[in-house]
Amino acid sequence: MADITYYVALPFLQDDSGSLAAGAAEECQSASGAIRRAELLSRAPGSIGALAFSRTGDPMIGEFGDAQVIRAFGEVPSDLSAL
């Protein structure tokens, strides 16, 4: 199977201890859609920021490259290796 690129909008919240915590990721149809959705999520009540990112890989074998940040809004973690 050919590689597929997924576009994602991911909000960030602040947990009870004050640490950044990822919210529920939302898959989008395109990079521009992920950017628009991330911007909206960054402005939602309780949100402190959001990312639009993509990942490319082969879902049949579960191999994906690193997340590629498309755009960040507000406060987001500097280490994105866990995405």
PDB file of N, CA and C in Angstrom:
ATOM      1  N   MET A   1       0.838  -1.180   0.000  1.00  0.00           N
ATOM      2  CA  MET A   1       0.000   0.000   0.000  1.00  0.00           C
ATOM      3  C   MET A   1       0.882   1.241   0.000  1.00  0.00           C
ATOM      4  N   ALA A   2       0.440   2.260  -0.668  1.00  0.00           N
ATOM      5  CA  ALA A   2       1.191   3.519  -0.749  1.00  0.00           C
ATOM      6  C   ALA A   2       1.093   4.286   0.564  1.00  0.00           C
ATOM      7  N   ASP A   3       2.056   5.165   0.763  1.00  0.00           N
ATOM      8  CA  ASP A   3       2.022   6.016   1.952  1.00  0.00           C
ATOM      9  C   ASP A   3       0.823   6.951   1.898  1.00  0.00           C
ATOM     10  N   ILE A   4       0.287   7.235   3.060  1.00  0.00           N
ATOM     11  CA  ILE A   4      -0.849   8.140   3.213  1.00  0.00           C
ATOM     12  C   ILE A   4      -0.435   9.247   4.168  1.00  0.00           C
ATOM     13  N   THR A   5      -0.863  10.464   3.876  1.00  0.00           N
ATOM     14  CA  THR A   5      -0.603  11.584   4.766  1.00  0.00           C
ATOM     15  C   THR A   5      -1.886  11.932   5.508  1.00  0.00           C
ATOM     16  N   TYR A   6      -1.777  11.969   6.831  1.00  0.00           N
ATOM     17  CA  TYR A   6      -2.888  12.368   7.691  1.00  0.00           C
ATOM     18  C   TYR A   6      -2.635  13.791   8.160  1.00  0.00           C
ATOM     19  N   TYR A   7      -3.687  14.599   8.172  1.00  0.00           N
ATOM     20  CA  TYR A   7      -3.615  15.969   8.670  1.00  0.00           C
ATOM     21  C   TYR A   7      -4.412  16.030   9.963  1.00  0.00           C
ATOM     22  N   VAL A   8      -3.831  16.638  10.979  1.00  0.00           N
ATOM     23  CA  VAL A   8      -4.410  16.583  12.316  1.00  0.00           C
ATOM     24  C   VAL A   8      -4.379  17.956  12.976  1.00  0.00           C
ATOM     25  N   ALA A   9      -5.442  18.254  13.715  1.00  0.00           N
ATOM     26  CA  ALA A   9      -5.492  19.426  14.596  1.00  0.00           C
ATOM     27  C   ALA A   9      -5.507  18.889  16.028  1.00  0.00           C
ATOM     28  N   LEU A  10      -4.620  19.400  16.857  1.00  0.00           N
ATOM     29  CA  LEU A  10      -4.463  18.894  18.217  1.00  0.00           C
ATOM     30  C   LEU A  10      -4.459  20.045  19.218  1.00  0.00           C
ATOM     31  N   PRO A  11      -5.477  20.113  20.078  1.00  0.00           N
ATOM     32  CA  PRO A  11      -5.496  21.177  21.093  1.00  0.00           C
ATOM     33  C   PRO A  11      -4.631  20.809  22.295  1.00  0.00           C
ATOM     34  N   PHE A  12      -4.216  21.818  23.026  1.00  0.00           N
ATOM     35  CA  PHE A  12      -3.487  21.614  24.275  1.00  0.00           C
ATOM     36  C   PHE A  12      -4.199  22.350  25.395  1.00  0.00           C
ATOM     37  N   LEU A  13      -4.249  21.681  26.537  1.00  0.00           N
ATOM     38  CA  LEU A  13      -4.897  22.191  27.744  1.00  0.00           C
ATOM     39  C   LEU A  13      -3.864  22.224  28.847  1.00  0.00           C
ATOM     40  N   GLN A  14      -4.227  22.810  29.958  1.00  0.00           N
ATOM     41  CA  GLN A  14      -3.365  22.799  31.129  1.00  0.00           C
ATOM     42  C   GLN A  14      -4.022  21.905  32.163  1.00  0.00           C
ATOM     43  N   ASP A  15      -3.282  20.885  32.650  1.00  0.00           N
ATOM     44  CA  ASP A  15      -3.869  19.977  33.635  1.00  0.00           C
ATOM     45  C   ASP A  15      -3.854  20.611  35.025  1.00  0.00           C
ATOM     46  N   ASP A  16      -4.338  19.898  36.019  1.00  0.00           N
ATOM     47  CA  ASP A  16      -4.456  20.435  37.380  1.00  0.00           C
ATOM     48  C   ASP A  16      -3.119  20.840  37.987  1.00  0.00           C
ATOM     49  N   SER A  17      -2.041  20.196  37.528  1.00  0.00           N
ATOM     50  CA  SER A  17      -0.723  20.539  38.065  1.00  0.00           C
ATOM     51  C   SER A  17      -0.059  21.681  37.295  1.00  0.00           C
ATOM     52  N   GLY A  18      -0.732  22.177  36.249  1.00  0.00           N
ATOM     53  CA  GLY A  18      -0.189  23.273  35.458  1.00  0.00           C
ATOM     54  C   GLY A  18       0.627  22.831  34.258  1.00  0.00           C
ATOM     55  N   SER A  19       0.721  21.528  34.045  1.00  0.00           N
ATOM     56  CA  SER A  19       1.478  21.001  32.908  1.00  0.00           C
ATOM     57  C   SER A  19       0.618  20.984  31.654  1.00  0.00           C
ATOM     58  N   LEU A  20       1.277  21.058  30.497  1.00  0.00           N
ATOM     59  CA  LEU A  20       0.565  20.950  29.230  1.00  0.00           C
ATOM     60  C   LEU A  20       0.067  19.526  29.031  1.00  0.00           C
ATOM     61  N   ALA A  21      -1.138  19.409  28.530  1.00  0.00           N
ATOM     62  CA  ALA A  21      -1.710  18.101  28.235  1.00  0.00           C
ATOM     63  C   ALA A  21      -2.403  18.181  26.883  1.00  0.00           C
ATOM     64  N   ALA A  22      -2.208  17.167  26.062  1.00  0.00           N
ATOM     65  CA  ALA A  22      -2.858  17.136  24.753  1.00  0.00           C
ATOM     66  C   ALA A  22      -4.331  16.805  24.911  1.00  0.00           C
ATOM     67  N   GLY A  23      -5.156  17.476  24.134  1.00  0.00           N
ATOM     68  CA  GLY A  23      -6.580  17.181  24.078  1.00  0.00           C
ATOM     69  C   GLY A  23      -6.841  16.121  23.020  1.00  0.00           C
ATOM     70  N   ALA A  24      -8.078  16.032  22.570  1.00  0.00           N
ATOM     71  CA  ALA A  24      -8.466  15.044  21.571  1.00  0.00           C
ATOM     72  C   ALA A  24      -8.050  15.519  20.175  1.00  0.00           C
ATOM     73  N   ALA A  25      -7.268  14.701  19.501  1.00  0.00           N
ATOM     74  CA  ALA A  25      -6.833  15.012  18.138  1.00  0.00           C
ATOM     75  C   ALA A  25      -8.003  14.877  17.178  1.00  0.00           C
ATOM     76  N   GLU A  26      -8.030  15.732  16.168  1.00  0.00           N
ATOM     77  CA  GLU A  26      -9.073  15.690  15.154  1.00  0.00           C
ATOM     78  C   GLU A  26      -8.442  15.577  13.777  1.00  0.00           C
ATOM     79  N   GLU A  27      -8.776  14.506  13.058  1.00  0.00           N
ATOM     80  CA  GLU A  27      -8.261  14.334  11.704  1.00  0.00           C
ATOM     81  C   GLU A  27      -8.984  15.292  10.766  1.00  0.00           C
ATOM     82  N   CYS A  28      -8.239  15.864   9.833  1.00  0.00           N
ATOM     83  CA  CYS A  28      -8.787  16.824   8.885  1.00  0.00           C
ATOM     84  C   CYS A  28      -8.508  16.348   7.458  1.00  0.00           C
ATOM     85  N   GLN A  29      -9.216  16.919   6.498  1.00  0.00           N
ATOM     86  CA  GLN A  29      -9.099  16.505   5.107  1.00  0.00           C
ATOM     87  C   GLN A  29      -7.862  17.051   4.400  1.00  0.00           C
ATOM     88  N   SER A  30      -7.323  18.169   4.878  1.00  0.00           N
ATOM     89  CA  SER A  30      -6.210  18.822   4.192  1.00  0.00           C
ATOM     90  C   SER A  30      -5.382  19.618   5.186  1.00  0.00           C
ATOM     91  N   ALA A  31      -4.239  20.084   4.714  1.00  0.00           N
ATOM     92  CA  ALA A  31      -3.393  20.923   5.559  1.00  0.00           C
ATOM     93  C   ALA A  31      -4.112  22.213   5.929  1.00  0.00           C
ATOM     94  N   SER A  32      -4.781  22.832   4.959  1.00  0.00           N
ATOM     95  CA  SER A  32      -5.490  24.081   5.257  1.00  0.00           C
ATOM     96  C   SER A  32      -6.643  23.834   6.225  1.00  0.00           C
ATOM     97  N   GLY A  33      -7.301  22.702   6.109  1.00  0.00           N
ATOM     98  CA  GLY A  33      -8.365  22.356   7.054  1.00  0.00           C
ATOM     99  C   GLY A  33      -7.824  22.157   8.459  1.00  0.00           C
ATOM    100  N   ALA A  34      -6.664  21.534   8.565  1.00  0.00           N
ATOM    101  CA  ALA A  34      -6.038  21.328   9.876  1.00  0.00           C
ATOM    102  C   ALA A  34      -5.637  22.661  10.501  1.00  0.00           C
ATOM    103  N   ILE A  35      -5.156  23.582   9.676  1.00  0.00           N
ATOM    104  CA  ILE A  35      -4.781  24.903  10.183  1.00  0.00           C
ATOM    105  C   ILE A  35      -6.011  25.640  10.706  1.00  0.00           C
ATOM    106  N   ARG A  36      -7.078  25.638   9.920  1.00  0.00           N
ATOM    107  CA  ARG A  36      -8.302  26.333  10.358  1.00  0.00           C
ATOM    108  C   ARG A  36      -8.844  25.713  11.645  1.00  0.00           C
ATOM    109  N   ARG A  37      -8.866  24.383  11.714  1.00  0.00           N
ATOM    110  CA  ARG A  37      -9.406  23.714  12.900  1.00  0.00           C
ATOM    111  C   ARG A  37      -8.523  23.964  14.118  1.00  0.00           C
ATOM    112  N   ALA A  38      -7.201  23.921  13.951  1.00  0.00           N
ATOM    113  CA  ALA A  38      -6.289  24.175  15.070  1.00  0.00           C
ATOM    114  C   ALA A  38      -6.460  25.594  15.598  1.00  0.00           C
ATOM    115  N   GLU A  39      -6.635  26.550  14.690  1.00  0.00           N
ATOM    116  CA  GLU A  39      -6.839  27.930  15.143  1.00  0.00           C
ATOM    117  C   GLU A  39      -8.112  28.036  15.980  1.00  0.00           C
ATOM    118  N   LEU A  40      -9.188  27.392  15.531  1.00  0.00           N
ATOM    119  CA  LEU A  40     -10.430  27.404  16.305  1.00  0.00           C
ATOM    120  C   LEU A  40     -10.254  26.708  17.657  1.00  0.00           C
ATOM    121  N   LEU A  41      -9.574  25.562  17.658  1.00  0.00           N
ATOM    122  CA  LEU A  41      -9.357  24.831  18.908  1.00  0.00           C
ATOM    123  C   LEU A  41      -8.506  25.632  19.886  1.00  0.00           C
ATOM    124  N   SER A  42      -7.571  26.425  19.376  1.00  0.00           N
ATOM    125  CA  SER A  42      -6.705  27.215  20.261  1.00  0.00           C
ATOM    126  C   SER A  42      -7.484  28.303  20.988  1.00  0.00           C
ATOM    127  N   ARG A  43      -8.638  28.681  20.444  1.00  0.00           N
ATOM    128  CA  ARG A  43      -9.465  29.736  21.043  1.00  0.00           C
ATOM    129  C   ARG A  43     -10.610  29.179  21.892  1.00  0.00           C
ATOM    130  N   ALA A  44     -10.749  27.877  21.942  1.00  0.00           N
ATOM    131  CA  ALA A  44     -11.842  27.255  22.703  1.00  0.00           C
ATOM    132  C   ALA A  44     -11.613  27.443  24.201  1.00  0.00           C
ATOM    133  N   PRO A  45     -12.688  27.518  24.977  1.00  0.00           N
ATOM    134  CA  PRO A  45     -12.539  27.640  26.428  1.00  0.00           C
ATOM    135  C   PRO A  45     -11.699  26.495  26.998  1.00  0.00           C
ATOM    136  N   GLY A  46     -10.742  26.847  27.834  1.00  0.00           N
ATOM    137  CA  GLY A  46      -9.880  25.858  28.465  1.00  0.00           C
ATOM    138  C   GLY A  46      -8.641  25.496  27.658  1.00  0.00           C
ATOM    139  N   SER A  47      -8.610  25.895  26.410  1.00  0.00           N
ATOM    140  CA  SER A  47      -7.464  25.595  25.553  1.00  0.00           C
ATOM    141  C   SER A  47      -6.409  26.677  25.715  1.00  0.00           C
ATOM    142  N   ILE A  48      -5.139  26.263  25.682  1.00  0.00           N
ATOM    143  CA  ILE A  48      -4.054  27.247  25.747  1.00  0.00           C
ATOM    144  C   ILE A  48      -3.257  27.287  24.450  1.00  0.00           C
ATOM    145  N   GLY A  49      -3.584  26.393  23.517  1.00  0.00           N
ATOM    146  CA  GLY A  49      -2.897  26.374  22.238  1.00  0.00           C
ATOM    147  C   GLY A  49      -3.339  25.178  21.418  1.00  0.00           C
ATOM    148  N   ALA A  50      -2.841  25.108  20.200  1.00  0.00           N
ATOM    149  CA  ALA A  50      -3.167  23.986  19.323  1.00  0.00           C
ATOM    150  C   ALA A  50      -2.129  23.909  18.207  1.00  0.00           C
ATOM    151  N   LEU A  51      -2.006  22.711  17.651  1.00  0.00           N
ATOM    152  CA  LEU A  51      -1.110  22.467  16.529  1.00  0.00           C
ATOM    153  C   LEU A  51      -1.878  21.918  15.346  1.00  0.00           C
ATOM    154  N   ALA A  52      -1.433  22.277  14.168  1.00  0.00           N
ATOM    155  CA  ALA A  52      -1.836  21.594  12.942  1.00  0.00           C
ATOM    156  C   ALA A  52      -0.578  20.852  12.499  1.00  0.00           C
ATOM    157  N   PHE A  53      -0.690  19.556  12.294  1.00  0.00           N
ATOM    158  CA  PHE A  53       0.476  18.787  11.868  1.00  0.00           C
ATOM    159  C   PHE A  53       0.064  17.677  10.912  1.00  0.00           C
ATOM    160  N   SER A  54       1.059  17.087  10.272  1.00  0.00           N
ATOM    161  CA  SER A  54       0.811  15.962   9.381  1.00  0.00           C
ATOM    162  C   SER A  54       1.753  14.828   9.734  1.00  0.00           C
ATOM    163  N   ARG A  55       1.330  13.631   9.372  1.00  0.00           N
ATOM    164  CA  ARG A  55       2.178  12.432   9.496  1.00  0.00           C
ATOM    165  C   ARG A  55       1.948  11.609   8.250  1.00  0.00           C
ATOM    166  N   THR A  56       3.018  11.092   7.690  1.00  0.00           N
ATOM    167  CA  THR A  56       2.942  10.283   6.483  1.00  0.00           C
ATOM    168  C   THR A  56       3.491   8.900   6.775  1.00  0.00           C
ATOM    169  N   GLY A  57       2.799   7.895   6.264  1.00  0.00           N
ATOM    170  CA  GLY A  57       3.265   6.540   6.464  1.00  0.00           C
ATOM    171  C   GLY A  57       2.314   5.530   5.869  1.00  0.00           C
ATOM    172  N   ASP A  58       2.581   4.282   6.178  1.00  0.00           N
ATOM    173  CA  ASP A  58       1.798   3.164   5.663  1.00  0.00           C
ATOM    174  C   ASP A  58       0.967   2.573   6.802  1.00  0.00           C
ATOM    175  N   PRO A  59      -0.346   2.825   6.808  1.00  0.00           N
ATOM    176  CA  PRO A  59      -1.178   2.322   7.899  1.00  0.00           C
ATOM    177  C   PRO A  59      -1.293   0.797   7.934  1.00  0.00           C
ATOM    178  N   MET A  60      -1.034   0.142   6.821  1.00  0.00           N
ATOM    179  CA  MET A  60      -1.126  -1.320   6.787  1.00  0.00           C
ATOM    180  C   MET A  60      -0.038  -1.974   7.633  1.00  0.00           C
ATOM    181  N   ILE A  61       1.126  -1.350   7.695  1.00  0.00           N
ATOM    182  CA  ILE A  61       2.207  -1.918   8.496  1.00  0.00           C
ATOM    183  C   ILE A  61       2.487  -1.094   9.749  1.00  0.00           C
ATOM    184  N   GLY A  62       1.796   0.021   9.885  1.00  0.00           N
ATOM    185  CA  GLY A  62       1.916   0.837  11.091  1.00  0.00           C
ATOM    186  C   GLY A  62       3.186   1.663  11.183  1.00  0.00           C
ATOM    187  N   GLU A  63       3.830   1.911  10.069  1.00  0.00           N
ATOM    188  CA  GLU A  63       5.046   2.719  10.082  1.00  0.00           C
ATOM    189  C   GLU A  63       4.745   4.128   9.590  1.00  0.00           C
ATOM    190  N   PHE A  64       5.092   5.108  10.431  1.00  0.00           N
ATOM    191  CA  PHE A  64       4.853   6.510  10.110  1.00  0.00           C
ATOM    192  C   PHE A  64       6.103   7.315  10.408  1.00  0.00           C
ATOM    193  N   GLY A  65       6.306   8.349   9.612  1.00  0.00           N
ATOM    194  CA  GLY A  65       7.407   9.273   9.866  1.00  0.00           C
ATOM    195  C   GLY A  65       7.065  10.186  11.023  1.00  0.00           C
ATOM    196  N   ASP A  66       8.007  11.023  11.382  1.00  0.00           N
ATOM    197  CA  ASP A  66       7.780  11.990  12.454  1.00  0.00           C
ATOM    198  C   ASP A  66       6.698  12.983  12.054  1.00  0.00           C
ATOM    199  N   ALA A  67       6.029  13.518  13.047  1.00  0.00           N
ATOM    200  CA  ALA A  67       5.026  14.556  12.809  1.00  0.00           C
ATOM    201  C   ALA A  67       5.727  15.803  12.267  1.00  0.00           C
ATOM    202  N   GLN A  68       5.107  16.413  11.271  1.00  0.00           N
ATOM    203  CA  GLN A  68       5.616  17.647  10.680  1.00  0.00           C
ATOM    204  C   GLN A  68       4.649  18.775  11.042  1.00  0.00           C
ATOM    205  N   VAL A  69       5.105  19.704  11.852  1.00  0.00           N
ATOM    206  CA  VAL A  69       4.248  20.810  12.267  1.00  0.00           C
ATOM    207  C   VAL A  69       3.973  21.709  11.067  1.00  0.00           C
ATOM    208  N   ILE A  70       2.699  21.969  10.854  1.00  0.00           N
ATOM    209  CA  ILE A  70       2.290  22.879   9.786  1.00  0.00           C
ATOM    210  C   ILE A  70       2.158  24.291  10.348  1.00  0.00           C
ATOM    211  N   ARG A  71       1.509  24.378  11.517  1.00  0.00           N
ATOM    212  CA  ARG A  71       1.333  25.688  12.168  1.00  0.00           C
ATOM    213  C   ARG A  71       0.996  25.480  13.638  1.00  0.00           C
ATOM    214  N   ALA A  72       1.491  26.365  14.485  1.00  0.00           N
ATOM    215  CA  ALA A  72       1.214  26.320  15.920  1.00  0.00           C
ATOM    216  C   ALA A  72       0.488  27.594  16.327  1.00  0.00           C
ATOM    217  N   PHE A  73      -0.429  27.449  17.277  1.00  0.00           N
ATOM    218  CA  PHE A  73      -1.195  28.570  17.814  1.00  0.00           C
ATOM    219  C   PHE A  73      -1.093  28.525  19.338  1.00  0.00           C
ATOM    220  N   GLY A  74      -0.770  29.655  19.956  1.00  0.00           N
ATOM    221  CA  GLY A  74      -0.732  29.727  21.413  1.00  0.00           C
ATOM    222  C   GLY A  74       0.423  28.931  22.001  1.00  0.00           C
ATOM    223  N   GLU A  75       0.200  28.396  23.184  1.00  0.00           N
ATOM    224  CA  GLU A  75       1.236  27.672  23.915  1.00  0.00           C
ATOM    225  C   GLU A  75       1.168  26.188  23.585  1.00  0.00           C
ATOM    226  N   VAL A  76       2.255  25.678  23.022  1.00  0.00           N
ATOM    227  CA  VAL A  76       2.352  24.260  22.676  1.00  0.00           C
ATOM    228  C   VAL A  76       3.710  23.745  23.142  1.00  0.00           C
ATOM    229  N   PRO A  77       3.862  22.445  23.359  1.00  0.00           N
ATOM    230  CA  PRO A  77       5.150  21.923  23.826  1.00  0.00           C
ATOM    231  C   PRO A  77       6.237  22.078  22.765  1.00  0.00           C
ATOM    232  N   SER A  78       7.470  22.249  23.221  1.00  0.00           N
ATOM    233  CA  SER A  78       8.590  22.384  22.282  1.00  0.00           C
ATOM    234  C   SER A  78       9.054  21.019  21.781  1.00  0.00           C
ATOM    235  N   ASP A  79       8.881  19.973  22.572  1.00  0.00           N
ATOM    236  CA  ASP A  79       9.267  18.619  22.167  1.00  0.00           C
ATOM    237  C   ASP A  79       8.034  17.889  21.650  1.00  0.00           C
ATOM    238  N   LEU A  80       8.001  17.658  20.357  1.00  0.00           N
ATOM    239  CA  LEU A  80       6.833  17.031  19.735  1.00  0.00           C
ATOM    240  C   LEU A  80       7.113  15.583  19.351  1.00  0.00           C
ATOM    241  N   SER A  81       8.149  14.988  19.923  1.00  0.00           N
ATOM    242  CA  SER A  81       8.531  13.625  19.542  1.00  0.00           C
ATOM    243  C   SER A  81       7.453  12.600  19.888  1.00  0.00           C
ATOM    244  N   ALA A  82       6.573  12.917  20.795  1.00  0.00           N
ATOM    245  CA  ALA A  82       5.531  11.968  21.188  1.00  0.00           C
ATOM    246  C   ALA A  82       4.336  11.972  20.254  1.00  0.00           C
ATOM    247  N   LEU A  83       4.281  12.906  19.316  1.00  0.00           N
ATOM    248  CA  LEU A  83       3.129  12.989  18.413  1.00  0.00           C
ATOM    249  C   LEU A  83       3.112  11.832  17.466  1.00  0.00           C
TER     250      LEU A  83
END
